[in-house]
Amino acid sequence: MLTNPNQVKPFPLKTLTRISILGAISIFMSFTAFGYIQLGAIRVTFMHIPVIIASIFEGYFGGIIVGLIFGLSSLISNLSGPLAPVFINPMVSIFPRIMIGIVSALAYKKTKMHL
C-alpha cells in the first residue's frame, strides 16, 4: 500500500511483462537474420515492429524502453560495418530509434480519438 504520497507507484505486472517480451523479441531479432538484412553497405530492418507494438499497447514508456533496446542493438551491430564512424554518435544510432516509440504512441493516441 502507498502510505507516503511521495512514494513512486510500481508498474503493473502486465505492463512489465509486455515490455519484457517485446524487448526480448528485439534482442532475438538483433542477433538473427530476422532483424537485419544486409544489402551491401546498408541493412534493412524489421526491428521497428516490436517498438511500434510496445508503444501502442504500453504508451510512451513501452515505446521508449523497446526503442532503446533497438537503438543499442543497432549501435552494437553497426560498429563493425562500413558506417561505424557515423553510428558512434548516439544521436544517429539511438535517439531516432527511441523517437520511433514516441512518435508511434503519439500517432496512435491522435488517431484513436478520431475513430
Coordinates of N, CA, C and O in Angstrom, one line a residue:
M1 N 0.8 -1.2 0.0 CA 0.0 0.0 0.0 C 0.9 1.2 0.0 O 1.9 1.3 0.6
L2 N 0.4 2.3 -0.6 CA 1.1 3.5 -0.6 C 0.7 4.4 0.6 O -0.4 4.8 0.7
T3 N 1.7 4.5 1.5 CA 1.4 5.3 2.7 C 2.0 6.7 2.6 O 1.4 7.6 3.1
N4 N 3.0 6.8 1.8 CA 3.7 8.1 1.6 C 3.2 8.6 0.3 O 3.4 8.0 -0.7
P5 N 2.7 9.9 0.2 CA 2.3 10.4 -1.1 C 3.4 10.6 -2.0 O 3.2 10.7 -3.2
N6 N 4.7 10.7 -1.6 CA 5.8 10.9 -2.5 C 6.3 9.6 -3.0 O 7.3 9.5 -3.8
Q7 N 5.8 8.4 -2.5 CA 6.3 7.1 -2.9 C 5.9 6.9 -4.4 O 4.7 7.2 -4.8
V8 N 6.8 6.3 -5.2 CA 6.5 6.0 -6.6 C 5.6 4.8 -6.7 O 5.9 3.8 -6.1
K9 N 4.6 4.9 -7.5 CA 3.7 3.8 -7.8 C 4.4 2.8 -8.7 O 4.9 3.1 -9.8
P10 N 4.4 1.5 -8.4 CA 5.1 0.5 -9.2 C 4.2 0.2 -10.5 O 3.0 0.4 -10.5
F11 N 4.9 -0.2 -11.5 CA 4.2 -0.6 -12.8 C 3.5 -1.9 -12.6 O 3.9 -2.8 -11.9
P12 N 2.3 -2.1 -13.2 CA 1.6 -3.3 -13.1 C 2.4 -4.5 -13.8 O 3.2 -4.2 -14.7
L13 N 2.2 -5.7 -13.3 CA 3.0 -6.8 -13.8 C 2.7 -7.1 -15.3 O 3.6 -7.4 -16.0
K14 N 1.5 -6.8 -15.7 CA 1.1 -7.0 -17.1 C 2.0 -6.0 -18.0 O 2.4 -6.4 -19.1
T15 N 2.1 -4.8 -17.6 CA 2.9 -3.8 -18.3 C 4.4 -4.3 -18.4 O 5.0 -4.3 -19.5
L16 N 5.0 -4.6 -17.3 CA 6.3 -5.1 -17.3 C 6.5 -6.3 -18.1 O 7.6 -6.5 -18.8
T17 N 5.6 -7.2 -18.1 CA 5.7 -8.5 -18.9 C 5.6 -8.2 -20.4 O 6.5 -8.7 -21.1
R18 N 4.7 -7.3 -20.8 CA 4.6 -7.0 -22.2 C 5.9 -6.3 -22.7 O 6.4 -6.6 -23.8
I19 N 6.4 -5.4 -21.9 CA 7.6 -4.7 -22.3 C 8.8 -5.6 -22.4 O 9.6 -5.6 -23.3
S20 N 8.9 -6.5 -21.4 CA 10.0 -7.5 -21.4 C 9.9 -8.5 -22.5 O 11.0 -8.8 -23.1
I21 N 8.7 -8.9 -22.9 CA 8.6 -9.8 -24.0 C 9.0 -9.2 -25.3 O 9.7 -9.7 -26.2
L22 N 8.5 -7.9 -25.5 CA 8.8 -7.2 -26.8 C 10.3 -6.8 -26.8 O 10.9 -6.8 -27.9
G23 N 10.9 -6.5 -25.6 CA 12.3 -6.3 -25.6 C 13.1 -7.5 -25.9 O 14.1 -7.5 -26.6
A24 N 12.7 -8.7 -25.4 CA 13.3 -10.0 -25.7 C 13.2 -10.3 -27.2 O 14.2 -10.8 -27.8
I25 N 12.1 -10.0 -27.8 CA 11.9 -10.2 -29.2 C 12.9 -9.3 -30.0 O 13.5 -9.7 -31.0
S26 N 13.1 -8.1 -29.6 CA 14.0 -7.2 -30.2 C 15.4 -7.7 -30.1 O 16.2 -7.6 -31.1
I27 N 15.8 -8.2 -28.9 CA 17.1 -8.7 -28.8 C 17.3 -10.0 -29.6 O 18.4 -10.1 -30.3
F28 N 16.3 -10.8 -29.7 CA 16.4 -12.0 -30.5 C 16.6 -11.6 -32.0 O 17.4 -12.2 -32.7
M29 N 15.8 -10.7 -32.4 CA 15.8 -10.2 -33.8 C 17.2 -9.6 -34.2 O 17.7 -9.7 -35.3
S30 N 17.8 -8.9 -33.2 CA 19.1 -8.3 -33.5 C 20.2 -9.3 -33.7 O 21.2 -9.0 -34.3
F31 N 20.1 -10.5 -33.1 CA 21.2 -11.5 -33.2 C 20.9 -12.5 -34.3 O 21.7 -13.4 -34.5
T32 N 19.8 -12.4 -35.0 CA 19.4 -13.4 -36.0 C 19.2 -12.6 -37.3 O 19.2 -11.4 -37.3
A33 N 18.9 -13.4 -38.4 CA 18.6 -12.8 -39.7 C 17.2 -12.2 -39.7 O 16.9 -11.5 -40.7
F34 N 16.4 -12.3 -38.7 CA 15.1 -11.8 -38.7 C 15.1 -10.3 -38.5 O 14.2 -9.6 -38.9
G35 N 16.1 -9.7 -37.9 CA 16.2 -8.3 -37.6 C 16.8 -7.5 -38.6 O 16.2 -6.5 -39.0
Y36 N 18.0 -7.8 -39.0 CA 18.7 -7.0 -40.0 C 19.0 -7.9 -41.2 O 19.6 -9.0 -41.2
I37 N 18.7 -7.3 -42.4 CA 19.0 -8.0 -43.7 C 20.1 -7.1 -44.4 O 19.8 -6.0 -44.7
Q38 N 21.2 -7.7 -44.6 CA 22.4 -7.0 -45.2 C 22.2 -6.8 -46.7 O 22.0 -7.8 -47.4
L39 N 22.2 -5.6 -47.1 CA 22.1 -5.3 -48.6 C 23.3 -4.3 -48.9 O 23.2 -3.1 -48.9
G40 N 24.5 -4.9 -49.1 CA 25.6 -4.1 -49.4 C 26.1 -3.4 -48.2 O 26.3 -4.0 -47.1
A41 N 26.2 -2.1 -48.2 CA 26.6 -1.3 -47.1 C 25.5 -0.9 -46.1 O 25.8 -0.5 -45.0
I42 N 24.3 -1.1 -46.5 CA 23.2 -0.8 -45.6 C 22.5 -2.1 -45.1 O 22.6 -3.1 -45.7
R43 N 21.7 -1.9 -44.1 CA 21.0 -3.0 -43.5 C 19.5 -2.6 -43.5 O 19.1 -1.6 -42.9
V44 N 18.7 -3.5 -44.0 CA 17.2 -3.3 -43.9 C 16.8 -4.0 -42.7 O 17.3 -5.0 -42.3
T45 N 15.8 -3.4 -41.9 CA 15.4 -3.9 -40.6 C 13.9 -4.0 -40.5 O 13.2 -3.2 -41.1
F46 N 13.5 -5.0 -39.7 CA 12.2 -5.1 -39.2 C 12.1 -4.9 -37.7 O 11.1 -5.2 -37.1
M47 N 13.1 -4.3 -37.2 CA 13.2 -4.2 -35.7 C 12.3 -3.1 -35.2 O 12.1 -3.0 -34.0
H48 N 11.8 -2.2 -36.1 CA 10.8 -1.2 -35.6 C 9.5 -1.8 -35.2 O 8.7 -1.1 -34.5
I49 N 9.1 -3.0 -35.7 CA 7.8 -3.5 -35.4 C 7.6 -3.8 -33.9 O 6.5 -3.4 -33.4
P50 N 8.5 -4.4 -33.2 CA 8.2 -4.5 -31.7 C 8.2 -3.2 -31.0 O 7.4 -3.0 -30.0
V51 N 8.9 -2.2 -31.5 CA 8.8 -0.8 -30.9 C 7.4 -0.2 -31.1 O 6.9 0.3 -30.2
I52 N 6.9 -0.4 -32.3 CA 5.6 0.2 -32.6 C 4.5 -0.6 -31.8 O 3.6 0.1 -31.2
I53 N 4.6 -1.9 -31.7 CA 3.7 -2.6 -30.9 C 3.7 -2.2 -29.4 O 2.7 -2.1 -28.8
A54 N 4.9 -2.1 -28.9 CA 5.1 -1.6 -27.5 C 4.5 -0.3 -27.3 O 3.8 0.0 -26.2
S55 N 4.7 0.6 -28.2 CA 4.1 2.0 -28.0 C 2.6 2.0 -28.1 O 1.9 2.8 -27.5
I56 N 2.0 1.1 -28.9 CA 0.6 1.0 -29.0 C 0.0 0.5 -27.7 O -1.0 1.0 -27.2
F57 N 0.5 -0.6 -27.2 CA 0.0 -1.3 -26.1 C 0.4 -0.7 -24.7 O -0.4 -0.6 -23.8
E58 N 1.6 -0.1 -24.6 CA 2.1 0.4 -23.4 C 2.4 1.9 -23.4 O 2.9 2.4 -22.4
G59 N 2.1 2.6 -24.4 CA 2.3 4.0 -24.5 C 3.7 4.4 -24.6 O 4.6 3.7 -25.1
Y60 N 4.0 5.7 -24.2 CA 5.3 6.2 -24.4 C 6.4 5.4 -23.7 O 7.5 5.2 -24.3
F61 N 6.1 5.0 -22.5 CA 7.2 4.3 -21.7 C 7.6 3.0 -22.4 O 8.8 2.7 -22.5
G62 N 6.6 2.2 -22.8 CA 7.0 1.0 -23.5 C 7.7 1.2 -24.8 O 8.7 0.5 -25.1
G63 N 7.3 2.2 -25.5 CA 8.0 2.6 -26.8 C 9.4 3.0 -26.6 O 10.3 2.7 -27.3
I64 N 9.6 3.8 -25.5 CA 11.0 4.3 -25.2 C 11.9 3.2 -24.8 O 13.0 3.1 -25.3
I65 N 11.4 2.3 -24.0 CA 12.3 1.2 -23.5 C 12.6 0.2 -24.6 O 13.8 -0.1 -24.8
V66 N 11.6 -0.2 -25.4 CA 11.9 -1.1 -26.5 C 12.7 -0.4 -27.6 O 13.6 -1.0 -28.3
G67 N 12.4 0.9 -27.8 CA 13.2 1.7 -28.8 C 14.7 1.8 -28.4 O 15.6 1.8 -29.2
L68 N 14.9 1.9 -27.0 CA 16.3 2.0 -26.5 C 17.0 0.7 -26.8 O 18.2 0.7 -27.2
I69 N 16.3 -0.4 -26.6 CA 16.9 -1.7 -26.9 C 17.2 -1.8 -28.4 O 18.3 -2.3 -28.8
F70 N 16.3 -1.4 -29.2 CA 16.6 -1.3 -30.7 C 17.8 -0.5 -31.0 O 18.6 -0.8 -31.8
G71 N 17.9 0.7 -30.4 CA 19.0 1.6 -30.7 C 20.3 1.1 -30.2 O 21.3 1.2 -30.9
L72 N 20.3 0.4 -29.0 CA 21.6 -0.1 -28.6 C 22.0 -1.3 -29.4 O 23.2 -1.5 -29.7
S73 N 21.1 -2.2 -29.9 CA 21.4 -3.3 -30.8 C 21.9 -2.7 -32.1 O 22.8 -3.3 -32.7
S74 N 21.3 -1.7 -32.6 CA 21.7 -1.0 -33.8 C 23.1 -0.5 -33.7 O 24.0 -0.7 -34.6
L75 N 23.4 0.1 -32.6 CA 24.8 0.7 -32.4 C 25.8 -0.5 -32.3 O 26.8 -0.4 -33.0
I76 N 25.5 -1.5 -31.6 CA 26.4 -2.6 -31.5 C 26.6 -3.4 -32.8 O 27.8 -3.7 -33.2
S77 N 25.6 -3.6 -33.6 CA 25.7 -4.3 -34.8 C 26.4 -3.5 -35.9 O 27.0 -4.0 -36.8
N78 N 26.3 -2.2 -35.9 CA 26.9 -1.3 -36.9 C 28.3 -0.9 -36.6 O 28.9 -0.2 -37.4
L79 N 28.8 -1.2 -35.4 CA 30.2 -0.8 -35.1 C 31.2 -1.5 -35.9 O 32.3 -1.0 -36.1
S80 N 30.8 -2.7 -36.5 CA 31.8 -3.4 -37.3 C 31.6 -3.2 -38.8 O 32.3 -3.8 -39.6
G81 N 30.6 -2.4 -39.1 CA 30.3 -2.2 -40.5 C 31.0 -0.9 -41.1 O 31.8 -0.3 -40.4
P82 N 30.8 -0.7 -42.4 CA 31.4 0.5 -43.0 C 30.9 1.8 -42.5 O 31.6 2.8 -42.7
L83 N 29.8 1.9 -41.9 CA 29.3 3.1 -41.4 C 29.6 3.3 -39.9 O 28.9 4.1 -39.2
A84 N 30.6 2.7 -39.4 CA 30.9 2.7 -38.0 C 31.2 4.1 -37.5 O 30.7 4.5 -36.4
P85 N 31.9 5.0 -38.2 CA 32.2 6.3 -37.7 C 30.9 7.2 -37.5 O 30.8 8.0 -36.7
V86 N 29.9 6.9 -38.3 CA 28.6 7.6 -38.2 C 27.8 7.1 -37.0 O 27.2 7.9 -36.3
F87 N 27.8 5.8 -36.8 CA 27.0 5.2 -35.8 C 27.5 5.3 -34.4 O 26.9 4.9 -33.4
I88 N 28.7 5.8 -34.2 CA 29.3 6.0 -32.8 C 28.5 7.1 -32.1 O 28.3 7.0 -30.9
N89 N 28.0 8.1 -32.9 CA 27.2 9.2 -32.3 C 25.8 8.6 -31.8 O 25.1 8.1 -32.7
P90 N 25.5 8.8 -30.6 CA 24.2 8.3 -30.1 C 23.0 9.0 -30.7 O 21.9 8.5 -30.8
M91 N 23.2 10.2 -31.2 CA 22.1 11.0 -31.8 C 21.8 10.4 -33.2 O 20.7 10.7 -33.7
V92 N 22.6 9.6 -33.7 CA 22.4 8.9 -35.0 C 21.9 7.5 -34.8 O 21.0 7.0 -35.4
S93 N 22.5 6.8 -33.8 CA 22.2 5.4 -33.6 C 21.1 5.1 -32.6 O 20.4 4.1 -32.8
I94 N 20.9 5.9 -31.6 CA 20.0 5.5 -30.5 C 18.8 6.4 -30.5 O 17.6 6.0 -30.4
F95 N 19.0 7.7 -30.6 CA 17.9 8.7 -30.5 C 16.8 8.5 -31.5 O 15.6 8.5 -31.1
P96 N 17.0 8.3 -32.8 CA 15.9 8.1 -33.7 C 15.1 6.8 -33.4 O 13.9 6.8 -33.7
R97 N 15.8 5.8 -32.9 CA 15.0 4.6 -32.5 C 14.1 4.8 -31.4 O 13.0 4.2 -31.3
I98 N 14.5 5.6 -30.4 CA 13.6 5.9 -29.3 C 12.5 6.8 -29.8 O 11.3 6.6 -29.3
M99 N 12.8 7.7 -30.7 CA 11.7 8.5 -31.3 C 10.6 7.7 -32.1 O 9.5 8.2 -32.2
I100 N 11.0 6.6 -32.6 CA 10.0 5.7 -33.2 C 8.9 5.4 -32.2 O 7.7 5.4 -32.5
G101 N 9.3 5.0 -31.0 CA 8.3 4.7 -30.0 C 7.5 5.9 -29.6 O 6.2 5.8 -29.4
I102 N 8.1 7.0 -29.4 CA 7.4 8.2 -29.0 C 6.4 8.7 -30.1 O 5.2 9.0 -29.8
V103 N 6.8 8.8 -31.3 CA 6.0 9.2 -32.4 C 4.9 8.2 -32.7 O 3.7 8.7 -33.0
S104 N 5.1 6.9 -32.7 CA 4.1 6.0 -32.9 C 3.0 6.0 -31.8 O 1.8 5.8 -32.1
A105 N 3.4 6.2 -30.5 CA 2.5 6.3 -29.4 C 1.6 7.6 -29.6 O 0.4 7.5 -29.4
L106 N 2.2 8.7 -30.0 CA 1.5 9.9 -30.2 C 0.5 9.8 -31.4 O -0.6 10.2 -31.3
A107 N 1.0 9.1 -32.5 CA 0.1 8.9 -33.7 C -1.0 8.0 -33.3 O -2.2 8.3 -33.7
Y108 N -0.8 7.0 -32.5 CA -1.9 6.1 -32.1 C -2.9 6.8 -31.3 O -4.1 6.6 -31.5
K109 N -2.4 7.6 -30.3 CA -3.4 8.3 -29.5 C -4.2 9.4 -30.3 O -5.4 9.5 -30.0
K110 N -3.6 10.0 -31.2 CA -4.3 11.0 -32.0 C -5.3 10.3 -32.9 O -6.4 10.9 -33.1
T111 N -5.0 9.2 -33.5 CA -5.9 8.6 -34.5 C -7.0 7.8 -33.7 O -8.1 7.6 -34.2
K112 N -6.7 7.4 -32.5 CA -7.6 6.6 -31.7 C -8.8 7.5 -31.3 O -9.9 7.1 -31.2
M113 N -8.5 8.8 -31.1 CA -9.6 9.7 -30.7 C -10.5 10.0 -31.8 O -11.7 10.3 -31.6
H114 N -10.1 10.0 -33.0 CA -10.9 10.3 -34.2 C -11.6 9.2 -34.8 O -12.4 9.4 -35.7
L115 N -11.4 8.0 -34.3 CA -12.1 6.8 -34.9 C -13.4 6.5 -34.3 O -13.7 6.8 -33.2

